[in-house]
Amino acid sequence: MSEAMHIVFDDTAMAAAGQGNLLASQLIHRAHSEPGWFLYAPACALVEADRARPGTAEHLAALPGVTVLDLDLPAALAVARQETWAAAHTAYAAQPTVDRPDGAIVATTAPYRWHGQPVRVLDLSV
């Protein structure tokens, strides 16, 4: 069995999924149907995606393969130190944890946003 694949959608990936982005749709499908594939939607990024494209939050939260990550105290403290809540919560969610020792990959349609950040990026704009 291969290693688990953990993907965190940033707000741009969430909006792209709602617009029919093929790569985003494939990730959603895999997270729903394949063991070892996990897809996360940080709550702060979900709010920002819904602001950009109304209806995105309800749509993604209803998908069985997507886990919405709450803004718990450690996440709130990480978010409080950053300029944008969406990016901060996404970056926090991508960091290594006990469940994700290698962290998660940030899926985005704006990879330039993550330049210089300590995260791995999957470009959905190609």
XYZ file of C-alpha atoms in Angstrom:
126
model
C 0.000 0.000 0.000
C 1.265 3.476 -0.829
C 1.566 6.333 1.634
C -1.466 8.449 2.402
C -1.985 11.575 0.316
C -3.121 14.657 2.239
C -4.259 17.686 0.236
C -5.412 21.047 1.609
C -7.457 23.241 -0.726
C -6.745 26.949 -0.443
C -9.509 29.435 -1.258
C -8.527 29.599 -4.944
C -8.712 25.814 -5.310
C -12.134 25.802 -3.651
C -13.460 28.443 -6.035
C -11.929 26.568 -8.980
C -13.636 23.347 -7.885
C -16.958 25.171 -7.997
C -16.179 26.333 -11.522
C -15.480 22.819 -12.774
C -11.657 22.754 -12.598
C -10.739 19.247 -13.782
C -7.768 18.759 -11.445
C -9.743 19.934 -8.406
C -12.596 17.606 -9.370
C -10.200 14.679 -9.676
C -8.828 15.357 -6.185
C -12.349 15.483 -4.769
C -13.205 12.205 -6.500
C -10.066 10.484 -5.217
C -10.649 11.670 -1.648
C -14.152 10.223 -1.819
C -13.393 6.939 -3.533
C -9.788 5.909 -2.860
C -8.404 4.788 0.485
C -5.446 6.846 1.652
C -6.546 10.056 -0.100
C -7.625 12.910 2.169
C -8.881 16.361 1.203
C -9.191 19.235 3.664
C -10.971 22.575 3.518
C -9.800 24.999 6.232
C -12.805 26.971 7.499
C -11.175 30.390 6.987
C -10.288 29.553 3.384
C -13.813 28.227 2.871
C -15.255 31.585 3.966
C -12.958 33.473 1.582
C -13.820 31.133 -1.302
C -17.514 31.663 -0.618
C -17.018 35.426 -0.685
C -15.361 35.117 -4.100
C -17.913 32.634 -5.412
C -21.136 32.428 -3.371
C -22.353 28.887 -2.789
C -18.848 27.404 -2.692
C -18.891 26.748 1.060
C -22.162 24.816 1.041
C -21.121 22.855 -2.019
C -17.723 21.762 -0.688
C -18.938 21.110 2.855
C -21.585 18.745 1.458
C -19.074 16.589 -0.425
C -18.364 13.286 1.346
C -14.641 13.297 0.545
C -13.949 16.754 1.984
C -13.115 17.333 5.648
C -13.762 20.882 6.849
C -11.114 21.916 9.370
C -12.441 24.023 12.227
C -10.660 27.044 13.581
C -9.530 25.565 16.888
C -7.357 27.444 19.391
C -3.940 26.508 17.881
C -5.206 27.441 14.414
C -6.670 30.704 15.711
C -3.349 31.634 17.291
C -1.544 30.898 14.004
C -4.127 32.906 12.039
C -3.906 35.865 14.418
C -0.241 36.389 13.498
C -0.884 36.578 9.740
C -2.305 39.131 7.351
C -4.967 36.989 5.679
C -6.983 34.402 7.548
C -7.540 32.172 4.525
C -3.850 31.764 3.701
C -2.864 31.485 7.369
C -5.392 28.741 8.119
C -4.405 26.876 4.946
C -0.698 27.070 5.801
C -1.422 25.958 9.362
C -3.484 23.001 8.082
C -0.638 21.932 5.789
C 1.901 21.673 8.608
C 2.913 18.245 9.941
C 0.727 16.714 12.649
C 0.518 13.337 14.353
C -2.003 12.233 11.689
C 0.006 13.825 8.862
C 3.694 13.478 9.806
C 4.808 14.787 6.402
C 2.231 17.554 6.405
C -0.138 18.141 3.522
C 0.150 19.576 0.035
C -1.588 22.890 -0.673
C -3.691 22.731 -3.834
C -4.061 26.161 -5.425
C -4.662 27.993 -8.683
C -2.373 30.786 -7.488
C 0.961 29.095 -6.725
C 2.786 32.447 -6.617
C 0.939 33.181 -3.358
C 2.862 30.380 -1.682
C 6.337 31.364 -2.875
C 8.677 31.416 0.102
C 6.180 29.655 2.379
C 7.117 26.380 4.097
C 4.514 24.329 2.213
C 4.459 21.992 -0.761
C 2.229 23.218 -3.586
C 0.115 21.507 -6.231
C -0.691 23.902 -9.066
C -4.265 23.377 -10.284
C -4.022 26.107 -12.911
C -2.135 23.980 -15.443
